[in-house]
CSV table of C-alpha atoms and ligand atoms in Angstrom, one decimal:
chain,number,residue,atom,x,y,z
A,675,UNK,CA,10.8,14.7,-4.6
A,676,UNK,CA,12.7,12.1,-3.3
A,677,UNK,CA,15.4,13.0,-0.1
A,678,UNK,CA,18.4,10.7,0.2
A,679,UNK,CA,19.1,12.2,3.4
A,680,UNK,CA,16.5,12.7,6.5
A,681,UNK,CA,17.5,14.0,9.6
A,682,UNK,CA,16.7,10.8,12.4
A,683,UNK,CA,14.4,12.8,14.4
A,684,UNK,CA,11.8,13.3,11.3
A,685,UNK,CA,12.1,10.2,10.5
A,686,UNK,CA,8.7,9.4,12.1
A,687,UNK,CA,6.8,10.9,9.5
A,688,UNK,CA,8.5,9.8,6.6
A,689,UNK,CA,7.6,7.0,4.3
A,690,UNK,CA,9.8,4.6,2.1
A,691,UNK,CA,9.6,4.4,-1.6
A,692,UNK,CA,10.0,1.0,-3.7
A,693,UNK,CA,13.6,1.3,-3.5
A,694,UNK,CA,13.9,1.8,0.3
A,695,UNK,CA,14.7,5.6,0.1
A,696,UNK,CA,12.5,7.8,2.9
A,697,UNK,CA,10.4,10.5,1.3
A,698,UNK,CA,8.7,13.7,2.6
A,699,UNK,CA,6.9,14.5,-1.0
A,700,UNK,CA,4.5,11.7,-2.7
A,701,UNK,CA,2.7,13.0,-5.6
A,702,UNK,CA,-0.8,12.0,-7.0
A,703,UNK,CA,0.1,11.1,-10.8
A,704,UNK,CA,-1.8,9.1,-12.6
A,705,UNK,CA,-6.2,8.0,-11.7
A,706,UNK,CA,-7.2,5.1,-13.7
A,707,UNK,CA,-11.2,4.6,-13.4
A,708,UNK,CA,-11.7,0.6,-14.6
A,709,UNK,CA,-15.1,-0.2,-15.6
A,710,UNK,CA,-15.1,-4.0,-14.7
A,711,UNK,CA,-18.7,-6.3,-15.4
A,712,UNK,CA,-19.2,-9.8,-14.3
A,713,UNK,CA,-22.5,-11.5,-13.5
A,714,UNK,CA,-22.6,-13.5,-10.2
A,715,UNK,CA,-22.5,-17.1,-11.6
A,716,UNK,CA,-25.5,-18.7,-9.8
A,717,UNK,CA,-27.6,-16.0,-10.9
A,718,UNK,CA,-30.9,-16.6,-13.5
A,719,UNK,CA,-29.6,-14.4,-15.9
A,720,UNK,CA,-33.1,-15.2,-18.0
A,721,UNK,CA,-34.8,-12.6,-15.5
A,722,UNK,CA,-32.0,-11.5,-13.7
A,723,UNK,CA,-31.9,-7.4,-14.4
A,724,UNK,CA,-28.8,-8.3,-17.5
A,725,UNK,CA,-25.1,-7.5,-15.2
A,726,UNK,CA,-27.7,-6.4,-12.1
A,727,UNK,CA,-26.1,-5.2,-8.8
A,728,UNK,CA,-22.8,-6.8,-8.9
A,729,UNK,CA,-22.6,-6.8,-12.6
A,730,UNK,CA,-21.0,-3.2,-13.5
A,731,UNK,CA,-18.2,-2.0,-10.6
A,732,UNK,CA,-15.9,0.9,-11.3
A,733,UNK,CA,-12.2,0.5,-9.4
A,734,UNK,CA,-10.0,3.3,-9.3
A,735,UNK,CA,-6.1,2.3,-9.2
A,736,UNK,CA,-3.8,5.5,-8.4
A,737,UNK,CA,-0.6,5.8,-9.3
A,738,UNK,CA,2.1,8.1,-7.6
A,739,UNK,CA,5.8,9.3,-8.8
A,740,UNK,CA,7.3,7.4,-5.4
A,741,UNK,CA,5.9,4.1,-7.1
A,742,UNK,CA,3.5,3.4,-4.5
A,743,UNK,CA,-0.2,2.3,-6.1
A,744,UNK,CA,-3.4,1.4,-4.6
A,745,UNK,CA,-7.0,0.7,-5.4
A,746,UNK,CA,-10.4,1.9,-4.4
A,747,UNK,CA,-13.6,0.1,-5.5
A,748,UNK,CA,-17.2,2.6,-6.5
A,749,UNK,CA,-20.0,-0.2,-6.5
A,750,UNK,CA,-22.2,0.7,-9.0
A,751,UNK,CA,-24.2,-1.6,-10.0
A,752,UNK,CA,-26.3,-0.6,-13.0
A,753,UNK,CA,-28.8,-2.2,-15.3
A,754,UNK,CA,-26.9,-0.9,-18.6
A,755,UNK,CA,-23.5,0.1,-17.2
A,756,UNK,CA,-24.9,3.9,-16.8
A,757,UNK,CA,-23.9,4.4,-13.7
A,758,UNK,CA,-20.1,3.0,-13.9
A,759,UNK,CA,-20.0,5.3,-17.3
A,760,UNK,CA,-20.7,8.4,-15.1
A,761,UNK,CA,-18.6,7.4,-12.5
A,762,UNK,CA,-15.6,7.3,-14.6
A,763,UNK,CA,-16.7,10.2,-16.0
A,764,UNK,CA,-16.8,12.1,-13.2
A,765,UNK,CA,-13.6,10.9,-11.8
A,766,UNK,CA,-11.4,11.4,-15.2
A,767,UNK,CA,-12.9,15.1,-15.7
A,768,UNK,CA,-13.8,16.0,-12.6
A,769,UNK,CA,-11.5,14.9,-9.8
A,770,UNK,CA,-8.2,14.5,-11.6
A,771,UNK,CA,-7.9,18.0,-12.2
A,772,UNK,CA,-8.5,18.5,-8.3
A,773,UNK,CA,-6.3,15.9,-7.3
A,774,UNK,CA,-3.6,16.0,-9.4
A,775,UNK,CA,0.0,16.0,-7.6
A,776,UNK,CA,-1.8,16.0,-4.5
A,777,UNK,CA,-0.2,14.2,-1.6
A,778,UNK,CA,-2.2,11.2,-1.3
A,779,UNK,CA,-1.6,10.8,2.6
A,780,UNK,CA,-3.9,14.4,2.8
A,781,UNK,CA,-6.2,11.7,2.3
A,782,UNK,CA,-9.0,13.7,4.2
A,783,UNK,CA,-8.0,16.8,3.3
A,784,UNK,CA,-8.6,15.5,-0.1
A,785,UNK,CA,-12.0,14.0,0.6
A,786,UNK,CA,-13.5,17.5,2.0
A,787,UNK,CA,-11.9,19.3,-1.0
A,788,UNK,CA,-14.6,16.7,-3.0
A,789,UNK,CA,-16.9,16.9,-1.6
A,790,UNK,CA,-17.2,20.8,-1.2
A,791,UNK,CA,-16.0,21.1,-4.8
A,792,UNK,CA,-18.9,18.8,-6.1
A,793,UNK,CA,-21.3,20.0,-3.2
A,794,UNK,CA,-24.0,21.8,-6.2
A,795,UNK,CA,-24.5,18.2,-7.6
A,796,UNK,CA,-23.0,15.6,-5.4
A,797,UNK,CA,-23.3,15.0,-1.6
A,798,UNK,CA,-24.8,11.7,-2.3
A,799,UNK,CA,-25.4,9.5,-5.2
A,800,UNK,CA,-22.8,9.4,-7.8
A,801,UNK,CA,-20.3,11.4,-6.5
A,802,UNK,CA,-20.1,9.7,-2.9
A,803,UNK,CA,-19.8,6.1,-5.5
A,804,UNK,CA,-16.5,8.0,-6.9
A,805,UNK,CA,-15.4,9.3,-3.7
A,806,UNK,CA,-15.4,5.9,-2.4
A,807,UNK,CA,-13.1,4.8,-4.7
A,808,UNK,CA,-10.5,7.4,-4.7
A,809,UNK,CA,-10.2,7.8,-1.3
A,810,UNK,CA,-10.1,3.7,-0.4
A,811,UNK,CA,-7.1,4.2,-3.3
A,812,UNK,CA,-5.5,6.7,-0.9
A,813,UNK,CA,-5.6,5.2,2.0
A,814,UNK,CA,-4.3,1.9,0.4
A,815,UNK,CA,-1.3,4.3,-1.0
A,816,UNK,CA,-1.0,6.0,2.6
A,817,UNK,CA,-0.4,2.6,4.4
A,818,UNK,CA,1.8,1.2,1.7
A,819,UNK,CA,3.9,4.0,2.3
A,820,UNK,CA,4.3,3.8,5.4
A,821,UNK,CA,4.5,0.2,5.7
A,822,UNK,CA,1.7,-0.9,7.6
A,823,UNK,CA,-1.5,-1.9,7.2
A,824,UNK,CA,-4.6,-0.1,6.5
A,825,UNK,CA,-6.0,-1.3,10.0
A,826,UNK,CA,-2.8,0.5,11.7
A,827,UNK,CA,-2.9,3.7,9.9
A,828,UNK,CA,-6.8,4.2,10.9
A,829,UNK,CA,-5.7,3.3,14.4
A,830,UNK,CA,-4.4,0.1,15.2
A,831,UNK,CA,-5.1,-3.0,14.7
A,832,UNK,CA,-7.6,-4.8,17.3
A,833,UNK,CA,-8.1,-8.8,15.6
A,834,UNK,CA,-6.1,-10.9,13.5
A,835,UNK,CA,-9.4,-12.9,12.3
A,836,UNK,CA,-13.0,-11.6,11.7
A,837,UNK,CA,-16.0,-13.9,12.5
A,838,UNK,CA,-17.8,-14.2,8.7
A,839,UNK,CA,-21.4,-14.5,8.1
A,840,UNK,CA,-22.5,-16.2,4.7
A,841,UNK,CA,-24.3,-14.0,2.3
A,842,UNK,CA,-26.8,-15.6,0.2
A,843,UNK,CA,-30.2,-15.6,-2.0
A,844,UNK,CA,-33.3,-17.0,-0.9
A,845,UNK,CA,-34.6,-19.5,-3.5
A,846,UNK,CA,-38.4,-19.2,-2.9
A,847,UNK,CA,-39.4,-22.2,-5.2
A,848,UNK,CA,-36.7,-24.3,-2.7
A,849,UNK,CA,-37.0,-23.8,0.5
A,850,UNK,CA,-35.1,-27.2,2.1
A,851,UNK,CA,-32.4,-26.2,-0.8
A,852,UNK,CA,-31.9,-22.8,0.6
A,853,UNK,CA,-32.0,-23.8,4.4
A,854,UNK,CA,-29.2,-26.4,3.2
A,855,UNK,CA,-26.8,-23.9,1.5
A,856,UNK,CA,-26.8,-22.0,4.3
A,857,UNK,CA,-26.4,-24.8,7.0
A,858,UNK,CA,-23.4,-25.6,5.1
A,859,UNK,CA,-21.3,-22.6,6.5
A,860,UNK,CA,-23.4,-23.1,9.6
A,861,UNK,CA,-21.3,-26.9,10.1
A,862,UNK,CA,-18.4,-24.7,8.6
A,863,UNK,CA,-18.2,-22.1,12.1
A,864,UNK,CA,-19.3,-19.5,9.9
A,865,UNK,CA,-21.0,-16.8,12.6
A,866,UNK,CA,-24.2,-17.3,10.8
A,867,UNK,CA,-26.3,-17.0,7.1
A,868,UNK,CA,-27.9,-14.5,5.7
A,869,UNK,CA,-30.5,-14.9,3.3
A,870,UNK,CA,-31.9,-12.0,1.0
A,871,UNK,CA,-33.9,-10.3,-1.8
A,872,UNK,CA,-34.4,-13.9,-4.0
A,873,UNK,CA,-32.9,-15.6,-7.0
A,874,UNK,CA,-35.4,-14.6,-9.3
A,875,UNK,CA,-37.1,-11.2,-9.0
A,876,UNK,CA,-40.9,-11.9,-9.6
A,877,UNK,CA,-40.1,-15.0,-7.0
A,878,UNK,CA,-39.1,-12.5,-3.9
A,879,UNK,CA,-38.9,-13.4,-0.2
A,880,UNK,CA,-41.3,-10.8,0.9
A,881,UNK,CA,-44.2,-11.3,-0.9
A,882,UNK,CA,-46.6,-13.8,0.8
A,883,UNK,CA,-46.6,-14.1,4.7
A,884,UNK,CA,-46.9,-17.6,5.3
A,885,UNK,CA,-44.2,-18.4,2.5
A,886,UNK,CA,-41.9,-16.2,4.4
A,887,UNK,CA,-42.5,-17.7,7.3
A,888,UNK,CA,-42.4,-21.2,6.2
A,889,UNK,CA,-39.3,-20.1,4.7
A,890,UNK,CA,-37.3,-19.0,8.0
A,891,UNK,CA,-38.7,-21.9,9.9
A,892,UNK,CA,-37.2,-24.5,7.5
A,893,UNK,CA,-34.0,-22.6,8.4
A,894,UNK,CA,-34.2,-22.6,12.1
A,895,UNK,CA,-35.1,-26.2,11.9
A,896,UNK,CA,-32.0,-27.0,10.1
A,897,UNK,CA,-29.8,-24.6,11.5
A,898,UNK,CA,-30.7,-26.3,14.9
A,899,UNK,CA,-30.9,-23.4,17.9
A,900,UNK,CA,-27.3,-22.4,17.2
A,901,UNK,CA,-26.6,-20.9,13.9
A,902,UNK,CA,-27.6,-17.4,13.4
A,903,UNK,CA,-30.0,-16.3,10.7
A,904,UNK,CA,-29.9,-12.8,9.4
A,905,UNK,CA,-32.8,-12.1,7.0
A,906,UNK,CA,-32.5,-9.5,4.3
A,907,UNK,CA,-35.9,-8.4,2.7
A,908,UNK,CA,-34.2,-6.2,-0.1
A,909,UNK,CA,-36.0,-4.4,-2.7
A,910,UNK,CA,-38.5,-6.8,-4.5
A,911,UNK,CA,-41.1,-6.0,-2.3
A,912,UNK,CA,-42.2,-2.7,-0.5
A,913,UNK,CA,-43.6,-3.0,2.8
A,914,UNK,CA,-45.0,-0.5,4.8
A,915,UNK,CA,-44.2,0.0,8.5
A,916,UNK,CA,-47.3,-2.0,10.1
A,917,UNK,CA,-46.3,-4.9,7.5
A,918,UNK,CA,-42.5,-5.3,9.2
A,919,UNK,CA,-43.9,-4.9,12.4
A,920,UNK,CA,-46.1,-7.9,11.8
A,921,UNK,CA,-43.3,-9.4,9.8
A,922,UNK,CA,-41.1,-9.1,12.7
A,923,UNK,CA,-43.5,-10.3,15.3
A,924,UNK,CA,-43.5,-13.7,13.0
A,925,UNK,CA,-40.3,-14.4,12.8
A,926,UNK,CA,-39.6,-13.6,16.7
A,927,UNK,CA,-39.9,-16.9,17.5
A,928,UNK,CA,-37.3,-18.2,15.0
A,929,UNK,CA,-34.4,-15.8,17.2
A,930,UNK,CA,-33.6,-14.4,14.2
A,931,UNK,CA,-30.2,-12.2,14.5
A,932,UNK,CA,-31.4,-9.4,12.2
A,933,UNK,CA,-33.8,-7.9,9.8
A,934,UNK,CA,-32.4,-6.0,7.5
A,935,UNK,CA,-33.5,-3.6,4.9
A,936,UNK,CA,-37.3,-4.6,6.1
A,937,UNK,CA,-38.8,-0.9,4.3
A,938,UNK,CA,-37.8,1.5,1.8
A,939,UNK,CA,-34.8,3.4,2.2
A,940,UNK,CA,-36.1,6.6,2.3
A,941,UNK,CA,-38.5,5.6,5.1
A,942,UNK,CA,-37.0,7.0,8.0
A,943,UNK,CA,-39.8,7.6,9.7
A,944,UNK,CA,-41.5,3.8,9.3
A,945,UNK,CA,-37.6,2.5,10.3
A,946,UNK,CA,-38.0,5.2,13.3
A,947,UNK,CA,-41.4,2.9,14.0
A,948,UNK,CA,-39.9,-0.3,13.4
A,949,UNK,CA,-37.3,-0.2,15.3
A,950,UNK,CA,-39.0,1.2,18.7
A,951,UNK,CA,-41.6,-1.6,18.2
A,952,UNK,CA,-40.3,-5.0,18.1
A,953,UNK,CA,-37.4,-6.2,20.3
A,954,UNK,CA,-36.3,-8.4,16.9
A,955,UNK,CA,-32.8,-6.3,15.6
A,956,UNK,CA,-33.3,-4.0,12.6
A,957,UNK,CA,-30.7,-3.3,10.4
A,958,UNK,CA,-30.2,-0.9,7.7
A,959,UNK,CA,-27.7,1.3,6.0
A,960,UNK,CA,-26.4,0.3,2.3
A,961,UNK,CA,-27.9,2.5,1.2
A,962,UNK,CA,-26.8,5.7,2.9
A,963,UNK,CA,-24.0,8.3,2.1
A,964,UNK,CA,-21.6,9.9,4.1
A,965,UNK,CA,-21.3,10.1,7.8
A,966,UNK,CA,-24.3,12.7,7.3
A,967,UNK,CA,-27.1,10.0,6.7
A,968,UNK,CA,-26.0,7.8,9.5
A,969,UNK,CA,-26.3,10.8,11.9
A,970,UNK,CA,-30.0,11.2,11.0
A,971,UNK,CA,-30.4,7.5,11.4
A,972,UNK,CA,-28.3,7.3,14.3
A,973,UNK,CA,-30.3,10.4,16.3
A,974,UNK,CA,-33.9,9.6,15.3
A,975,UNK,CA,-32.7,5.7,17.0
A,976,UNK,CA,-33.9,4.4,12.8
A,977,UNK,CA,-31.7,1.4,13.1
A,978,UNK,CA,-30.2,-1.2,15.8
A,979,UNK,CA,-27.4,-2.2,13.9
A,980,UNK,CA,-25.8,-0.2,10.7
A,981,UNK,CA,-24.8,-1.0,7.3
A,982,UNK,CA,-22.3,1.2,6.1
A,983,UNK,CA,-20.7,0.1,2.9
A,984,UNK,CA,-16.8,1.6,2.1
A,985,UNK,CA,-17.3,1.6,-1.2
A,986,UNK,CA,-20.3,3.5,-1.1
A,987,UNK,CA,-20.7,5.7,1.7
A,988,UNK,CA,-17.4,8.0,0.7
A,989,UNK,CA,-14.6,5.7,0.6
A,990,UNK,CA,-12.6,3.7,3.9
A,991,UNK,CA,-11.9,7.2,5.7
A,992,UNK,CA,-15.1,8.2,5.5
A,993,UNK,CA,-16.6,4.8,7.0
A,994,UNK,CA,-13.7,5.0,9.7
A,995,UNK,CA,-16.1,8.2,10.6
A,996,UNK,CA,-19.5,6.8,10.6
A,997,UNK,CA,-18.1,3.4,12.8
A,998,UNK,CA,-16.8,6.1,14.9
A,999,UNK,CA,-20.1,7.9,15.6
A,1000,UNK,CA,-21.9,4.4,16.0
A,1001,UNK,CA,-19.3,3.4,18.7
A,1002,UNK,CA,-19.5,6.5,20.5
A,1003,UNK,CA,-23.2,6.1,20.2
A,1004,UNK,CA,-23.7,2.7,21.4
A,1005,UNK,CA,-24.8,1.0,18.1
A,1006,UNK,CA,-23.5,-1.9,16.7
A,1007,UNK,CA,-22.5,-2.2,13.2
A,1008,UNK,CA,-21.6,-4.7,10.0
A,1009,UNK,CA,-19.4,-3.4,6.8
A,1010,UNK,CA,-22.3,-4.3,3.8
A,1011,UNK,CA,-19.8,-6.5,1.2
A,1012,UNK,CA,-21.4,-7.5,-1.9
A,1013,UNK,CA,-19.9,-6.8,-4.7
A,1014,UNK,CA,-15.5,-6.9,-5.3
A,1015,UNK,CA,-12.4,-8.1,-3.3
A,1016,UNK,CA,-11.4,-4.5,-3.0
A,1017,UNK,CA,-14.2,-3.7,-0.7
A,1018,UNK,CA,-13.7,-7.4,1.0
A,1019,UNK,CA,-10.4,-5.8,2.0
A,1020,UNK,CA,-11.4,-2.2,2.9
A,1021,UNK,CA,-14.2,-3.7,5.1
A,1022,UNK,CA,-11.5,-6.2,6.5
A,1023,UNK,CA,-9.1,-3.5,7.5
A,1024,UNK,CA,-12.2,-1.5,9.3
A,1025,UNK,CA,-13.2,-4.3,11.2
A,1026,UNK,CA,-9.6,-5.4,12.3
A,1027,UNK,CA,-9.3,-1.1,13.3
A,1028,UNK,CA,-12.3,-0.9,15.5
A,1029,UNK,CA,-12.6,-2.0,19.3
A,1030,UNK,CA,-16.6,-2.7,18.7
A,1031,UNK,CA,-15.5,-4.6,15.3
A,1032,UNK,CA,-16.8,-8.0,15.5
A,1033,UNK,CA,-18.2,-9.2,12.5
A,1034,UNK,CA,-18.3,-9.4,8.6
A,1035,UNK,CA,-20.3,-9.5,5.6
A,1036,UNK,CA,-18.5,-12.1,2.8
A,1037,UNK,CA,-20.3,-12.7,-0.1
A,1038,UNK,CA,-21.0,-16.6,-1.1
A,1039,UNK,CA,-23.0,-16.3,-4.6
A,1040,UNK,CA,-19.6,-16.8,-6.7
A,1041,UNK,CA,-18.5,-13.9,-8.8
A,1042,UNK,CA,-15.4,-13.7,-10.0
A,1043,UNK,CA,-14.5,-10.3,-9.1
A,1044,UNK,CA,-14.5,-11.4,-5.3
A,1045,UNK,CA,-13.0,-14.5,-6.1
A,1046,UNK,CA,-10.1,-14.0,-8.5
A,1047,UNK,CA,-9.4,-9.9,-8.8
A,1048,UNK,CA,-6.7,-10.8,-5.9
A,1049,UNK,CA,-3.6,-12.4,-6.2
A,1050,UNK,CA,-3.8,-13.5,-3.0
A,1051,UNK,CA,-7.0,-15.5,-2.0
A,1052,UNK,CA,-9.0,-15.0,0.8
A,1053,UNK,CA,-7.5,-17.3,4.0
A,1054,UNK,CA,-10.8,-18.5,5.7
A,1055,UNK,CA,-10.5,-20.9,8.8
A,1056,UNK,CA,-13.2,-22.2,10.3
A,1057,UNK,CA,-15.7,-19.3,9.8
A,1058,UNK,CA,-13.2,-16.4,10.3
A,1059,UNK,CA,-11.4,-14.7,7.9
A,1060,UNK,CA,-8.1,-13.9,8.7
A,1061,UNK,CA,-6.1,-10.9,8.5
A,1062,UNK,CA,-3.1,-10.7,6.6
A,1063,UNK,CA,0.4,-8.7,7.6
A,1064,UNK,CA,0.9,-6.9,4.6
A,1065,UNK,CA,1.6,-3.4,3.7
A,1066,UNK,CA,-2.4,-1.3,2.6
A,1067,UNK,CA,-5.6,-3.2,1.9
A,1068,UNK,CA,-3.4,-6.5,2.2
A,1069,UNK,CA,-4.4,-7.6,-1.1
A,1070,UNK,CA,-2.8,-7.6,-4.3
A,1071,UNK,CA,-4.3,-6.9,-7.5
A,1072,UNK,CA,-4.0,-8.9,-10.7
A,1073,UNK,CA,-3.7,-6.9,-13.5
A,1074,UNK,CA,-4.5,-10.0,-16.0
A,1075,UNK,CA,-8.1,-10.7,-14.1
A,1076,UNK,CA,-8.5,-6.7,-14.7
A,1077,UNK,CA,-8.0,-7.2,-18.5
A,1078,UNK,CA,-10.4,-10.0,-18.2
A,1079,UNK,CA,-12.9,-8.3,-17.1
A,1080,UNK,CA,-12.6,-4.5,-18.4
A,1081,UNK,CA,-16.1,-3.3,-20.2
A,1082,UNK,CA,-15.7,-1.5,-22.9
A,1083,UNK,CA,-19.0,0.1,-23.8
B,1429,MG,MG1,-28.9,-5.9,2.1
């Protein structure tokens, strides 16, 4: 419903559609999930698991009657594109029958009716991946239509630029090539490299001691004492709590800012160990849902510094939550960005919302969904991304690089 007339003193909660008209009413109309694949264009593809982790993402674009849109990103990875196809599913026969002409500034309100709705099989998994997108679409809608940005609606807006940190692969047959790539954004200001998993599966960082450590000293060395190394051990290999702890002993010397993902995911308990062993950071968290696994992790002191990712952990409200409970709990924490420029964004806005927000994940292995799905590119100066003054996630979607990309299975 559209009012051509609002009394001045209730103008404070109203928004203002496309055509400058305040409205009280803005309806939910129209849930698009897009199946999008594209293969990082560094990667091996020989061994590479075929359209791998950033190879099948699902983004949600809402449409409403007052002619605001926005977009939500569900990384879902996916050897096959199984878990985009049940995404989508999900979302097109599952949540746009719940959501249908709902008000998509009841944001939250929405996001509990979800999740209690889809409580007998979701809570994590899945359903969390297609909560994430909906509700990042919301709140991109919400702060359109009120004219802000997202940063403002969660808040307010703390920085106009985020320090960046370089995401990249280790390359375990090159290890002067892979200190190099990184000490390029080192000599760029970049806040530091981090180096992960490894280009070719059956070549993971990880798996021999003295390689690893080879490996991180031919970074320090040249990094010089400056540049900050974050190591990311990944899922190639599976080390057991004693291993890290040795693991992390080694690479003490190197000053290394974090070590992430050193154990299983499920290991809470060996992460509970880690952490209270080695005065080397430990990070983890990309791979935890809702505000309800960061609690756990959060209580049991499993983690120095989390990894929450918005387009994964419930969507950019629910993320506002679990920075929230890190702040309030002393713990630092760093958006996990890896796979589309909608989550660059979401994880832009957070960081720009939070007073403890101080640094960001951005994704160097080119793939063109970070790259080209927005209009307008990424401004980066001297290591630090800034934050643009426009209206939502500050990013505009181009339809013709969606068309490009859309997977039909
Ligand atoms: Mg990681």
């Amino acid at each position: 419903m559209i009012l051509f007339a609002v009394e001045s003193s209730r103008l404070h909660d109203c928004s203002l559609n496309n055509s400058g008209v305040a409205v009280i009413f803005v309806k939910i109309k129209k849930i698009d999930p897009i199946i999008l694949h594209a293969q990082d264009t560094g990667s091996h593809e020989s061994e590479l698991n075929v359209g791998g982790y950033a190879g099948f993402q699902v983004v949600v674009h809402v449409e409403t009657d007052e002619g605001f849109d926005g977009w939500g990103e569900c990384c879902t990875g996916g050897e096959y594109g199984e878990s985009a196809l049940a995404v989508k599913t999900l979302i097109e026969r599952g949540f746009v029958p719940r959501i249908k002409d709902e008000d998509p500034r009841d944001y939250r309100k929405i996001w509990e009716k979800l999740y209690t709705d889809t409580s007998w099989f979701g809570r994590r998994g899945l359903t969390t991946f297609a909560q994430s997108g909906i509700d990042t679409a919301l709140v991109d809608i919400a702060a359109k239509s009120y004219g802000v940005p997202a940063s403002r609606l969660l808040g307010g807006r703390y920085r106009s630029e985020i320090p960046l940190y370089a995401s990249l692969l280790f390359d375990m047959d090159d290890v002067w090539g892979t200190a190099e790539k990184g000490a390029r954004y080192i000599r760029e200001d970049y806040f530091g490299a981090k180096f992960g998993w490894g280009m070719i599966p059956s070549k993971p960082f990880g798996a021999n001691p003295e390689a690893d450590e080879k490996m991180i000293a031919a970074i320090r060395e040249t990094f010089g004492p400056q540049g900050n190394i974050m190591v990311d051990v990944g899922r190639y290999v599976n080390w057991s709590s004693d291993h890290a702890i040795r693991m992390a002993k080694r690479f003490e010397k190197y000053g290394i800012f974090w070590l992430e993902e050193a154990l299983p995911q499920d290991d809470l308990r060996g992460y509970e160990r880690l952490t209270n062993s080695t005065d080397v950071t430990i990070a983890f968290g990309e791979g935890l849902y809702t505000i309800y696994d960061f609690a756990e992790v959060i209580t049991r002191h499993a983690a120095d510094l989390l990894q929450p990712d918005a387009s994964k952990v419930g969507g950019i409200s629910e993320m506002k939550r679990v920075i929230e409970l890190a702040r309030i709990n002393n713990v630092r924490w760093v958006p996990h960005n890896w796979s589309t420029a909608i989550n660059s964004a979401a994880s832009m806005q957070l960081v720009a919302s939070a007073p403890d927000g101080f640094l960001m994940e951005f994704k160097q292995e080119s793939n063109p969904l970070v790259s080209e799905l927005s209009k307008e590119k990424f401004r980066i100066e001297k290591g630090k991304l800034i934050v643009p003054d426009l209206p939502g996630l500050g990013i505009e979607i181009d339809q013709n690089v969606v068309d490009k990309y859309r997977w039909q299975p």
